[in-house]
Tab-separated table of C-alpha atoms in Angstrom:
chain	number	residue	atom	x	y	z
S	1	LEU	CA	-34.642	12.350	-9.827
S	2	LYS	CA	-38.112	10.491	-10.220
S	3	SER	CA	-39.773	12.969	-7.774
S	4	ARG	CA	-38.343	15.851	-9.632
S	5	LYS	CA	-39.978	14.485	-12.868
S	6	GLU	CA	-43.243	14.017	-10.952
S	7	ASN	CA	-43.279	17.645	-9.822
S	8	PHE	CA	-42.307	18.736	-13.343
S	9	ASN	CA	-45.202	16.809	-14.817
S	10	ARG	CA	-47.593	18.050	-11.924
S	11	ILE	CA	-46.672	21.737	-12.721
S	12	MET	CA	-46.402	21.507	-16.443
S	13	PRO	CA	-50.173	21.813	-17.225
S	14	ASP	CA	-50.186	25.151	-15.178
S	15	LEU	CA	-47.529	26.589	-17.438
S	16	GLU	CA	-49.760	26.900	-20.453
S	17	ILE	CA	-49.400	30.642	-21.535
S	18	ASP	CA	-50.850	31.667	-24.684
S	19	MET	CA	-48.315	33.677	-26.472
S	20	HIS	CA	-50.601	35.729	-28.607
S	21	SER	CA	-52.803	36.759	-25.625
S	22	ASN	CA	-52.220	39.911	-23.432
S	23	PRO	CA	-49.770	39.218	-20.646
S	24	PHE	CA	-51.685	41.338	-18.299
S	25	GLY	CA	-55.081	39.312	-19.012
S	26	ASP	CA	-58.175	40.083	-20.679
S	27	GLN	CA	-59.907	43.515	-19.868
S	28	ASP	CA	-63.030	41.521	-19.008
S	29	ASP	CA	-61.431	39.386	-16.454
S	30	PRO	CA	-57.872	40.750	-15.228
S	31	ASP	CA	-57.470	39.015	-12.047
S	32	ASN	CA	-57.946	35.616	-13.609
S	33	ASN	CA	-54.506	35.793	-15.642
S	34	PHE	CA	-52.636	37.469	-12.893
S	35	ASP	CA	-53.600	34.697	-10.522
S	36	GLN	CA	-52.598	31.999	-13.085
S	37	ILE	CA	-49.230	33.804	-13.786
S	38	SER	CA	-48.749	34.036	-9.895
S	39	LEU	CA	-49.320	30.322	-9.313
S	40	THR	CA	-46.861	29.799	-12.234
S	41	SER	CA	-44.287	31.940	-10.737
S	42	GLU	CA	-44.803	30.055	-7.315
S	43	ASP	CA	-44.582	26.502	-9.029
S	44	GLN	CA	-41.635	27.825	-10.835
S	45	LEU	CA	-40.097	28.858	-7.490
S	46	GLN	CA	-41.010	25.549	-5.823
S	47	LEU	CA	-39.360	23.707	-8.663
S	48	THR	CA	-36.100	25.867	-8.622
S	49	SER	CA	-36.162	25.426	-4.660
S	50	GLN	CA	-36.390	21.480	-5.417
S	51	ASN	CA	-33.684	21.761	-8.032
S	52	VAL	CA	-31.221	23.440	-5.627
S	53	GLU	CA	-32.201	20.955	-2.973
S	54	PHE	CA	-31.261	18.148	-5.330
S	55	LEU	CA	-28.128	19.505	-6.527
S	56	GLU	CA	-26.954	20.119	-2.815
S	57	LYS	CA	-27.795	16.471	-2.140
S	58	ARG	CA	-25.916	15.546	-5.437
S	59	ASP	CA	-22.923	17.850	-4.106
S	60	LYS	CA	-22.981	16.269	-1.123
S	61	GLU	CA	-22.872	12.788	-2.291
S	62	ILE	CA	-20.242	13.336	-5.056
S	63	ARG	CA	-18.197	15.068	-2.024
S	64	GLU	CA	-18.561	11.653	-0.024
S	65	VAL	CA	-17.658	9.669	-3.085
S	66	LEU	CA	-14.604	12.094	-3.431
S	67	ARG	CA	-13.736	11.615	0.315
S	68	SER	CA	-14.071	7.502	-0.289
S	69	ILE	CA	-11.723	7.738	-3.375
S	70	GLU	CA	-9.196	9.630	-1.424
S	71	ASP	CA	-9.504	7.073	1.513
S	72	VAL	CA	-8.944	4.099	-0.893
S	73	ASN	CA	-5.941	6.189	-2.570
S	74	GLU	CA	-4.560	6.305	0.858
S	75	ILE	CA	-5.026	2.723	1.568
S	76	PHE	CA	-3.170	2.125	-1.701
S	77	ARG	CA	-0.281	4.079	-0.957
S	78	ASP	CA	-0.287	2.408	2.730
S	79	VAL	CA	-0.088	-0.772	1.056
S	80	ALA	CA	2.551	0.222	-1.840
S	81	ALA	CA	4.583	1.330	1.311
S	82	LEU	CA	4.067	-1.913	3.068
S	83	VAL	CA	5.128	-3.758	-0.280
S	84	SER	CA	8.190	-1.523	-0.498
S	85	ASN	CA	9.148	-2.188	3.002
S	86	GLN	CA	8.586	-5.933	2.578
S	87	GLY	CA	10.631	-5.958	-0.433
S	88	THR	CA	13.267	-4.159	1.483
S	89	VAL	CA	13.165	-6.778	4.307
S	90	LEU	CA	13.283	-9.688	1.739
S	91	ASP	CA	16.382	-8.121	0.044
S	92	GLN	CA	18.100	-7.882	3.413
S	93	ILE	CA	17.188	-11.562	4.166
S	94	GLU	CA	18.488	-12.519	0.985
S	95	TYR	CA	22.003	-10.624	1.502
S	96	ASN	CA	22.109	-12.111	4.920
S	97	ILE	CA	21.347	-15.613	3.467
S	98	GLU	CA	24.483	-15.136	0.792
S	99	ASN	CA	26.792	-13.982	3.661
S	100	THR	CA	26.107	-17.048	5.834
S	101	VAL	CA	26.719	-19.302	2.968
S	102	VAL	CA	30.093	-17.315	1.976
S	103	GLN	CA	30.894	-17.337	5.935
S	104	ILE	CA	30.077	-21.139	6.359
S	105	GLU	CA	31.982	-21.901	3.153
S	106	GLN	CA	35.206	-20.069	4.633
S	107	GLY	CA	34.325	-21.652	7.939
S	108	ASN	CA	34.541	-25.055	6.478
S	109	LYS	CA	37.829	-24.199	4.705
S	110	HIS	CA	39.281	-23.047	8.171
S	111	LEU	CA	38.310	-26.341	9.455
S	112	SER	CA	39.806	-28.276	6.747
S	113	LYS	CA	42.882	-26.242	7.309
S	114	ALA	CA	42.536	-26.985	11.165
S	115	VAL	CA	42.242	-30.710	10.773
S	116	GLU	CA	45.395	-30.655	8.179
S	117	GLN	CA	47.570	-28.537	10.671
S	118	LYS	CA	46.476	-31.048	13.438
S	119	GLN	CA	47.427	-34.095	11.691
S	120	ARG	CA	50.726	-32.419	10.561
S	121	GLY	CA	51.290	-31.590	14.308
S	122	LEU	CA	50.585	-34.981	15.332
S	123	LYS	CA	53.358	-36.455	12.807
S	124	PHE	CA	55.544	-33.782	14.061
S	125	LYS	CA	55.106	-34.570	17.594
S	126	LEU	CA	55.469	-38.613	16.695
S	127	ILE	CA	58.588	-37.609	14.893
S	128	LEU	CA	59.871	-35.360	17.641
S	129	ILE	CA	59.163	-38.196	20.180
S	130	GLY	CA	61.054	-40.733	17.906
S	131	VAL	CA	64.238	-38.390	17.694
S	132	ILE	CA	63.978	-37.805	21.554
S	133	VAL	CA	63.687	-41.601	22.397
S	134	SER	CA	66.567	-42.252	19.861
S	135	VAL	CA	68.559	-39.685	21.370
S	136	LEU	CA	68.115	-40.993	24.750
S	137	LEU	CA	68.848	-44.628	23.733
S	138	PHE	CA	71.837	-43.347	21.902
S	139	ILE	CA	72.855	-41.608	25.255
S	140	ILE	CA	72.465	-44.422	27.174
S	141	LEU	CA	73.950	-46.855	24.783
S	142	VAL	CA	77.098	-44.523	24.883
S	143	GLY	CA	77.082	-44.673	28.639
S	144	VAL	CA	76.737	-48.352	28.788
S	145	ILE	CA	79.604	-48.921	26.448
S	146	SER	CA	81.744	-46.197	28.043
S	147	ARG	CA	82.199	-47.945	31.386
């Protein structure tokens, strides 16, 4: 942009055209005005060419910025997908932990029942042994008395 302004300021003094004069020059010196108009046209072509180059460069830079924005957008989408996936994984972990807690509580209940049943079984065995011993003693006592 700075070079464009410098070129414009350099060319501007050459663009002095008198609006009241004959565009084809004076009758006395016709070549002088045609040369000035030709130089002005060449300078305008050069300025136009520089403007086109500037606009092409600017367009290229805008396209690069656009590509960079698209890349950043893609990165944000990837990050959003990762965050979503991590959220799903965390939900699964939380669900598994809750299930584990429930299963541990059920396991503790089963263990308590097993301990109670074992104690009842031990009592039952002791009572059964006592009954068997009593019956055997009774049979032995009846056998000793009947002789």
